[in-house]
Amino acid sequence: MSTITNYSLMFTGIIQETGKVYQVCSQGLGCELILDVSDSLYTEVEIKSNISVNGRALTILGKEISGEFYLLRFYLASTKVAAQYERQKKLNLEMSIRLGEEISGSLFYGVPSGYCRLISKENLSGGGIKIEVLWQNDFVQYLDVKDLVCLDGVLLIIRDMAKLSLMFDIYPETVNLTNLVEKEIGEYFAIEIDPMVKKIGQILAKKLS
């Protein structure tokens, strides 16, 4: 178990709730993303604090209550990412770890290591699902069965692997709390691997180049 002793921007991959896209507006070269969240999350977060939105760390730039909607404002430099968010009914949300908070397990930065494509989805008894994703990335060679990764911000354990694909069993509780089940075959997840594994992979790649 580790204790966070600074203001590092880090996440656990344990999703607390989901939010909905309220509006996306063009702004400069990017766009403003406005999310409708729960009143409890709205009350708890502050302007300039950070939350993970589908696995991507974003800074809250504004807050507003409009009727029954509790709105948080963000800026996205990528209109492509904004378009991906708009297509989903809900988005996975997690507040960044707070000063002094004790954490057991892996920590993530909310910076995707890449994007993987859903190539198989199967319903399991009891309400869970089994998925397989294709990730054509050199980082795959540094992963192994039982390693932890985040898909769209959700912490998952690799159950099996092929040359360029990863397989996961997603429990009913995770299915109900997140948006993972919404993805259709051919659509993409943002994937983030353990930062330590990523760093080692980058060092080895540099030595071999």
mmCIF file of N, CA and C in Angstrom, residues 96-194:
data_model
loop_
_atom_site.group_PDB
_atom_site.id
_atom_site.type_symbol
_atom_site.label_atom_id
_atom_site.label_comp_id
_atom_site.label_asym_id
_atom_site.label_seq_id
_atom_site.Cartn_x
_atom_site.Cartn_y
_atom_site.Cartn_z
ATOM 1 N N SER A 96 -9.076 12.315 -9.513
ATOM 2 C CA SER A 96 -7.661 12.019 -9.275
ATOM 3 C C SER A 96 -7.439 11.758 -7.789
ATOM 4 N N ILE A 97 -6.384 11.018 -7.490
ATOM 5 C CA ILE A 97 -6.054 10.662 -6.114
ATOM 6 C C ILE A 97 -5.684 11.911 -5.324
ATOM 7 N N ARG A 98 -6.133 11.959 -4.091
ATOM 8 C CA ARG A 98 -5.914 13.145 -3.267
ATOM 9 C C ARG A 98 -4.683 13.026 -2.381
ATOM 10 N N LEU A 99 -4.197 14.161 -1.933
ATOM 11 C CA LEU A 99 -3.051 14.239 -1.033
ATOM 12 C C LEU A 99 -3.313 13.414 0.223
ATOM 13 N N GLY A 100 -2.379 12.511 0.562
ATOM 14 C CA GLY A 100 -2.491 11.710 1.769
ATOM 15 C C GLY A 100 -3.341 10.471 1.634
ATOM 16 N N GLU A 101 -3.923 10.246 0.468
ATOM 17 C CA GLU A 101 -4.791 9.090 0.273
ATOM 18 C C GLU A 101 -3.960 7.821 0.127
ATOM 19 N N GLU A 102 -4.332 6.768 0.855
ATOM 20 C CA GLU A 102 -3.609 5.502 0.779
ATOM 21 C C GLU A 102 -4.195 4.652 -0.340
ATOM 22 N N ILE A 103 -3.294 4.124 -1.175
ATOM 23 C CA ILE A 103 -3.716 3.374 -2.348
ATOM 24 C C ILE A 103 -2.982 2.041 -2.390
ATOM 25 N N SER A 104 -3.715 0.962 -2.655
ATOM 26 C CA SER A 104 -3.084 -0.333 -2.883
ATOM 27 C C SER A 104 -3.302 -0.714 -4.337
ATOM 28 N N GLY A 105 -2.265 -1.180 -4.993
ATOM 29 C CA GLY A 105 -2.395 -1.566 -6.392
ATOM 30 C C GLY A 105 -1.711 -0.589 -7.321
ATOM 31 N N SER A 106 -1.962 -0.775 -8.611
ATOM 32 C CA SER A 106 -1.309 0.037 -9.640
ATOM 33 C C SER A 106 -1.904 1.433 -9.710
ATOM 34 N N LEU A 107 -1.090 2.366 -10.205
ATOM 35 C CA LEU A 107 -1.531 3.737 -10.416
ATOM 36 C C LEU A 107 -1.305 4.110 -11.875
ATOM 37 N N PHE A 108 -2.193 4.943 -12.396
ATOM 38 C CA PHE A 108 -2.133 5.338 -13.798
ATOM 39 C C PHE A 108 -2.190 6.855 -13.909
ATOM 40 N N TYR A 109 -1.681 7.375 -15.027
ATOM 41 C CA TYR A 109 -1.586 8.820 -15.211
ATOM 42 C C TYR A 109 -2.770 9.429 -15.962
ATOM 43 N N GLY A 110 -3.648 8.612 -16.505
ATOM 44 C CA GLY A 110 -4.733 9.166 -17.308
ATOM 45 C C GLY A 110 -4.243 9.656 -18.657
ATOM 46 N N VAL A 111 -3.172 9.048 -19.146
ATOM 47 C CA VAL A 111 -2.612 9.359 -20.467
ATOM 48 C C VAL A 111 -2.599 8.061 -21.275
ATOM 49 N N PRO A 112 -3.499 7.899 -22.241
ATOM 50 C CA PRO A 112 -3.565 6.650 -22.998
ATOM 51 C C PRO A 112 -2.233 6.279 -23.641
ATOM 52 N N SER A 113 -1.907 4.983 -23.579
ATOM 53 C CA SER A 113 -0.710 4.467 -24.249
ATOM 54 C C SER A 113 -0.989 4.210 -25.720
ATOM 55 N N GLY A 114 -2.258 4.249 -26.095
ATOM 56 C CA GLY A 114 -2.663 4.011 -27.475
ATOM 57 C C GLY A 114 -4.139 3.666 -27.533
ATOM 58 N N TYR A 115 -4.559 3.120 -28.668
ATOM 59 C CA TYR A 115 -5.957 2.730 -28.859
ATOM 60 C C TYR A 115 -6.013 1.306 -29.388
ATOM 61 N N CYS A 116 -6.894 0.503 -28.815
ATOM 62 C CA CYS A 116 -7.057 -0.886 -29.246
ATOM 63 C C CYS A 116 -8.478 -1.082 -29.769
ATOM 64 N N ARG A 117 -8.616 -2.016 -30.706
ATOM 65 C CA ARG A 117 -9.903 -2.221 -31.388
ATOM 66 C C ARG A 117 -10.594 -3.474 -30.865
ATOM 67 N N LEU A 118 -11.875 -3.355 -30.577
ATOM 68 C CA LEU A 118 -12.666 -4.498 -30.116
ATOM 69 C C LEU A 118 -12.902 -5.459 -31.281
ATOM 70 N N ILE A 119 -12.462 -6.705 -31.136
ATOM 71 C CA ILE A 119 -12.626 -7.679 -32.221
ATOM 72 C C ILE A 119 -13.530 -8.847 -31.822
ATOM 73 N N SER A 120 -13.854 -8.957 -30.534
ATOM 74 C CA SER A 120 -14.741 -10.034 -30.100
ATOM 75 C C SER A 120 -15.423 -9.639 -28.796
ATOM 76 N N LYS A 121 -16.712 -9.971 -28.684
ATOM 77 C CA LYS A 121 -17.461 -9.704 -27.446
ATOM 78 C C LYS A 121 -18.448 -10.835 -27.229
ATOM 79 N N GLU A 122 -18.423 -11.418 -26.051
ATOM 80 C CA GLU A 122 -19.260 -12.576 -25.748
ATOM 81 C C GLU A 122 -19.893 -12.408 -24.374
ATOM 82 N N ASN A 123 -21.195 -12.657 -24.288
ATOM 83 C CA ASN A 123 -21.886 -12.588 -23.005
ATOM 84 C C ASN A 123 -21.550 -13.808 -22.156
ATOM 85 N N LEU A 124 -21.314 -13.575 -20.869
ATOM 86 C CA LEU A 124 -21.035 -14.655 -19.937
ATOM 87 C C LEU A 124 -22.232 -14.869 -19.022
ATOM 88 N N SER A 125 -22.338 -16.049 -18.461
ATOM 89 C CA SER A 125 -23.433 -16.319 -17.531
ATOM 90 C C SER A 125 -23.285 -15.426 -16.307
ATOM 91 N N GLY A 126 -24.402 -14.913 -15.827
ATOM 92 C CA GLY A 126 -24.370 -14.050 -14.655
ATOM 93 C C GLY A 126 -24.308 -12.577 -14.972
ATOM 94 N N GLY A 127 -24.202 -12.226 -16.262
ATOM 95 C CA GLY A 127 -24.230 -10.811 -16.632
ATOM 96 C C GLY A 127 -22.897 -10.203 -17.001
ATOM 97 N N GLY A 128 -21.819 -10.981 -16.934
ATOM 98 C CA GLY A 128 -20.517 -10.467 -17.339
ATOM 99 C C GLY A 128 -20.323 -10.576 -18.840
ATOM 100 N N ILE A 129 -19.215 -10.063 -19.332
ATOM 101 C CA ILE A 129 -18.878 -10.192 -20.751
ATOM 102 C C ILE A 129 -17.396 -10.548 -20.895
ATOM 103 N N LYS A 130 -17.084 -11.206 -21.997
ATOM 104 C CA LYS A 130 -15.701 -11.517 -22.346
ATOM 105 C C LYS A 130 -15.372 -10.761 -23.616
ATOM 106 N N ILE A 131 -14.276 -10.015 -23.620
ATOM 107 C CA ILE A 131 -13.913 -9.246 -24.804
ATOM 108 C C ILE A 131 -12.474 -9.552 -25.217
ATOM 109 N N GLU A 132 -12.223 -9.357 -26.504
ATOM 110 C CA GLU A 132 -10.867 -9.454 -27.042
ATOM 111 C C GLU A 132 -10.595 -8.196 -27.842
ATOM 112 N N VAL A 133 -9.435 -7.592 -27.611
ATOM 113 C CA VAL A 133 -9.070 -6.367 -28.320
ATOM 114 C C VAL A 133 -7.763 -6.578 -29.075
ATOM 115 N N LEU A 134 -7.665 -5.938 -30.221
ATOM 116 C CA LEU A 134 -6.452 -5.973 -31.034
ATOM 117 C C LEU A 134 -5.681 -4.690 -30.798
ATOM 118 N N TRP A 135 -4.416 -4.829 -30.395
ATOM 119 C CA TRP A 135 -3.577 -3.656 -30.145
ATOM 120 C C TRP A 135 -2.267 -3.829 -30.896
ATOM 121 N N GLN A 136 -2.154 -3.172 -32.005
ATOM 122 C CA GLN A 136 -0.953 -3.281 -32.842
ATOM 123 C C GLN A 136 0.080 -2.263 -32.372
ATOM 124 N N ASN A 137 0.750 -2.631 -31.289
ATOM 125 C CA ASN A 137 1.693 -1.733 -30.642
ATOM 126 C C ASN A 137 2.841 -2.550 -30.049
ATOM 127 N N ASP A 138 4.042 -2.004 -30.100
ATOM 128 C CA ASP A 138 5.210 -2.715 -29.568
ATOM 129 C C ASP A 138 5.110 -2.979 -28.069
ATOM 130 N N PHE A 139 4.290 -2.193 -27.359
ATOM 131 C CA PHE A 139 4.160 -2.388 -25.912
ATOM 132 C C PHE A 139 3.562 -3.750 -25.564
ATOM 133 N N VAL A 140 2.846 -4.372 -26.505
ATOM 134 C CA VAL A 140 2.206 -5.661 -26.233
ATOM 135 C C VAL A 140 3.234 -6.702 -25.785
ATOM 136 N N GLN A 141 4.430 -6.648 -26.349
ATOM 137 C CA GLN A 141 5.452 -7.648 -26.018
ATOM 138 C C GLN A 141 5.916 -7.564 -24.562
ATOM 139 N N TYR A 142 5.628 -6.453 -23.898
ATOM 140 C CA TYR A 142 6.035 -6.288 -22.503
ATOM 141 C C TYR A 142 4.909 -6.623 -21.525
ATOM 142 N N LEU A 143 3.775 -7.060 -22.051
ATOM 143 C CA LEU A 143 2.636 -7.419 -21.211
ATOM 144 C C LEU A 143 2.556 -8.928 -21.043
ATOM 145 N N ASP A 144 1.841 -9.358 -19.998
ATOM 146 C CA ASP A 144 1.684 -10.783 -19.737
ATOM 147 C C ASP A 144 0.313 -11.018 -19.114
ATOM 148 N N VAL A 145 -0.099 -12.274 -19.111
ATOM 149 C CA VAL A 145 -1.348 -12.657 -18.459
ATOM 150 C C VAL A 145 -1.296 -12.244 -16.985
ATOM 151 N N LYS A 146 -2.384 -11.714 -16.485
ATOM 152 C CA LYS A 146 -2.575 -11.218 -15.117
ATOM 153 C C LYS A 146 -2.039 -9.802 -14.908
ATOM 154 N N ASP A 147 -1.443 -9.205 -15.936
ATOM 155 C CA ASP A 147 -1.065 -7.793 -15.831
ATOM 156 C C ASP A 147 -2.318 -6.925 -15.808
ATOM 157 N N LEU A 148 -2.183 -5.733 -15.243
ATOM 158 C CA LEU A 148 -3.295 -4.790 -15.161
ATOM 159 C C LEU A 148 -3.155 -3.715 -16.230
ATOM 160 N N VAL A 149 -4.258 -3.407 -16.895
ATOM 161 C CA VAL A 149 -4.308 -2.290 -17.839
ATOM 162 C C VAL A 149 -5.636 -1.571 -17.628
ATOM 163 N N CYS A 150 -5.752 -0.387 -18.183
ATOM 164 C CA CYS A 150 -7.019 0.342 -18.156
ATOM 165 C C CYS A 150 -7.569 0.462 -19.570
ATOM 166 N N LEU A 151 -8.826 0.094 -19.754
ATOM 167 C CA LEU A 151 -9.535 0.319 -21.012
ATOM 168 C C LEU A 151 -10.583 1.389 -20.773
ATOM 169 N N ASP A 152 -10.486 2.498 -21.495
ATOM 170 C CA ASP A 152 -11.389 3.633 -21.278
ATOM 171 C C ASP A 152 -11.460 4.000 -19.795
ATOM 172 N N GLY A 153 -10.302 3.902 -19.133
ATOM 173 C CA GLY A 153 -10.210 4.295 -17.729
ATOM 174 C C GLY A 153 -10.592 3.235 -16.725
ATOM 175 N N VAL A 154 -10.988 2.038 -17.188
ATOM 176 C CA VAL A 154 -11.459 0.973 -16.297
ATOM 177 C C VAL A 154 -10.344 -0.048 -16.072
ATOM 178 N N LEU A 155 -10.011 -0.302 -14.820
ATOM 179 C CA LEU A 155 -8.959 -1.255 -14.476
ATOM 180 C C LEU A 155 -9.413 -2.683 -14.765
ATOM 181 N N LEU A 156 -8.615 -3.412 -15.572
ATOM 182 C CA LEU A 156 -8.939 -4.788 -15.941
ATOM 183 C C LEU A 156 -7.688 -5.656 -15.859
ATOM 184 N N ILE A 157 -7.904 -6.965 -15.657
ATOM 185 C CA ILE A 157 -6.815 -7.941 -15.620
ATOM 186 C C ILE A 157 -6.782 -8.696 -16.944
ATOM 187 N N ILE A 158 -5.604 -8.803 -17.536
ATOM 188 C CA ILE A 158 -5.462 -9.579 -18.771
ATOM 189 C C ILE A 158 -5.639 -11.059 -18.436
ATOM 190 N N ARG A 159 -6.656 -11.693 -19.041
ATOM 191 C CA ARG A 159 -6.933 -13.104 -18.769
ATOM 192 C C ARG A 159 -6.188 -14.028 -19.723
ATOM 193 N N ASP A 160 -5.972 -13.561 -20.949
ATOM 194 C CA ASP A 160 -5.262 -14.362 -21.943
ATOM 195 C C ASP A 160 -4.718 -13.424 -23.004
ATOM 196 N N MET A 161 -3.784 -13.942 -23.808
ATOM 197 C CA MET A 161 -3.153 -13.121 -24.833
ATOM 198 C C MET A 161 -2.887 -13.941 -26.085
ATOM 199 N N ALA A 162 -2.873 -13.261 -27.225
ATOM 200 C CA ALA A 162 -2.355 -13.810 -28.468
ATOM 201 C C ALA A 162 -1.247 -12.863 -28.907
ATOM 202 N N LYS A 163 -0.783 -12.979 -30.148
ATOM 203 C CA LYS A 163 0.361 -12.182 -30.583
ATOM 204 C C LYS A 163 0.125 -10.687 -30.432
ATOM 205 N N LEU A 164 -1.023 -10.205 -30.910
ATOM 206 C CA LEU A 164 -1.320 -8.774 -30.836
ATOM 207 C C LEU A 164 -2.678 -8.501 -30.194
ATOM 208 N N SER A 165 -3.226 -9.481 -29.500
ATOM 209 C CA SER A 165 -4.544 -9.275 -28.893
ATOM 210 C C SER A 165 -4.523 -9.602 -27.405
ATOM 211 N N LEU A 166 -5.425 -8.948 -26.690
ATOM 212 C CA LEU A 166 -5.571 -9.122 -25.247
ATOM 213 C C LEU A 166 -7.005 -9.522 -24.952
ATOM 214 N N MET A 167 -7.202 -10.429 -23.991
ATOM 215 C CA MET A 167 -8.540 -10.894 -23.641
ATOM 216 C C MET A 167 -8.849 -10.598 -22.177
ATOM 217 N N PHE A 168 -10.088 -10.206 -21.935
ATOM 218 C CA PHE A 168 -10.508 -9.815 -20.590
ATOM 219 C C PHE A 168 -11.870 -10.421 -20.270
ATOM 220 N N ASP A 169 -12.061 -10.832 -19.020
ATOM 221 C CA ASP A 169 -13.385 -11.162 -18.489
ATOM 222 C C ASP A 169 -13.828 -9.976 -17.643
ATOM 223 N N ILE A 170 -14.976 -9.416 -17.982
ATOM 224 C CA ILE A 170 -15.465 -8.237 -17.270
ATOM 225 C C ILE A 170 -16.646 -8.649 -16.396
ATOM 226 N N TYR A 171 -16.508 -8.445 -15.103
ATOM 227 C CA TYR A 171 -17.516 -8.893 -14.150
ATOM 228 C C TYR A 171 -18.800 -8.062 -14.253
ATOM 229 N N PRO A 172 -19.936 -8.652 -13.830
ATOM 230 C CA PRO A 172 -21.222 -7.937 -13.908
ATOM 231 C C PRO A 172 -21.201 -6.573 -13.228
ATOM 232 N N GLU A 173 -20.531 -6.467 -12.075
ATOM 233 C CA GLU A 173 -20.473 -5.185 -11.366
ATOM 234 C C GLU A 173 -19.801 -4.122 -12.223
ATOM 235 N N THR A 174 -18.727 -4.510 -12.913
ATOM 236 C CA THR A 174 -18.019 -3.572 -13.782
ATOM 237 C C THR A 174 -18.859 -3.220 -14.997
ATOM 238 N N VAL A 175 -19.562 -4.207 -15.536
ATOM 239 C CA VAL A 175 -20.467 -3.952 -16.664
ATOM 240 C C VAL A 175 -21.505 -2.906 -16.280
ATOM 241 N N ASN A 176 -22.067 -3.031 -15.083
ATOM 242 C CA ASN A 176 -23.129 -2.125 -14.639
ATOM 243 C C ASN A 176 -22.617 -0.732 -14.289
ATOM 244 N N LEU A 177 -21.378 -0.638 -13.800
ATOM 245 C CA LEU A 177 -20.844 0.646 -13.340
ATOM 246 C C LEU A 177 -20.165 1.459 -14.434
ATOM 247 N N THR A 178 -19.861 0.827 -15.572
ATOM 248 C CA THR A 178 -19.081 1.498 -16.614
ATOM 249 C C THR A 178 -19.808 1.459 -17.957
ATOM 250 N N ASN A 179 -19.121 1.975 -18.978
ATOM 251 C CA ASN A 179 -19.715 1.985 -20.321
ATOM 252 C C ASN A 179 -19.091 0.945 -21.249
ATOM 253 N N LEU A 180 -18.296 0.027 -20.711
ATOM 254 C CA LEU A 180 -17.562 -0.907 -21.566
ATOM 255 C C LEU A 180 -18.472 -1.740 -22.461
ATOM 256 N N VAL A 181 -19.642 -2.090 -21.966
ATOM 257 C CA VAL A 181 -20.542 -2.951 -22.737
ATOM 258 C C VAL A 181 -21.127 -2.230 -23.954
ATOM 259 N N GLU A 182 -21.053 -0.902 -23.980
ATOM 260 C CA GLU A 182 -21.610 -0.133 -25.102
ATOM 261 C C GLU A 182 -20.833 -0.321 -26.400
ATOM 262 N N LYS A 183 -19.542 -0.650 -26.301
ATOM 263 C CA LYS A 183 -18.704 -0.734 -27.494
ATOM 264 C C LYS A 183 -19.159 -1.855 -28.414
ATOM 265 N N GLU A 184 -19.156 -1.551 -29.720
ATOM 266 C CA GLU A 184 -19.491 -2.535 -30.738
ATOM 267 C C GLU A 184 -18.209 -3.025 -31.411
ATOM 268 N N ILE A 185 -18.296 -4.181 -32.043
ATOM 269 C CA ILE A 185 -17.145 -4.732 -32.753
ATOM 270 C C ILE A 185 -16.622 -3.707 -33.759
ATOM 271 N N GLY A 186 -15.317 -3.489 -33.738
ATOM 272 C CA GLY A 186 -14.690 -2.528 -34.641
ATOM 273 C C GLY A 186 -14.436 -1.176 -34.008
ATOM 274 N N GLU A 187 -15.071 -0.900 -32.865
ATOM 275 C CA GLU A 187 -14.841 0.373 -32.183
ATOM 276 C C GLU A 187 -13.602 0.270 -31.290
ATOM 277 N N TYR A 188 -13.146 1.447 -30.834
ATOM 278 C CA TYR A 188 -11.860 1.519 -30.141
ATOM 279 C C TYR A 188 -11.993 1.896 -28.664
ATOM 280 N N PHE A 189 -11.093 1.330 -27.858
ATOM 281 C CA PHE A 189 -10.905 1.719 -26.465
ATOM 282 C C PHE A 189 -9.584 2.476 -26.345
ATOM 283 N N ALA A 190 -9.549 3.482 -25.472
ATOM 284 C CA ALA A 190 -8.264 4.040 -25.059
ATOM 285 C C ALA A 190 -7.648 3.046 -24.082
ATOM 286 N N ILE A 191 -6.389 2.686 -24.292
ATOM 287 C CA ILE A 191 -5.721 1.729 -23.412
ATOM 288 C C ILE A 191 -4.519 2.391 -22.751
ATOM 289 N N GLU A 192 -4.385 2.181 -21.449
ATOM 290 C CA GLU A 192 -3.206 2.650 -20.724
ATOM 291 C C GLU A 192 -2.609 1.480 -19.962
ATOM 292 N N ILE A 193 -1.316 1.247 -20.158
ATOM 293 C CA ILE A 193 -0.635 0.183 -19.432
ATOM 294 C C ILE A 193 0.044 0.771 -18.200
ATOM 295 N N ASP A 194 0.505 -0.102 -17.316
ATOM 296 C CA ASP A 194 1.210 0.337 -16.114
ATOM 297 C C ASP A 194 2.354 1.270 -16.514
#
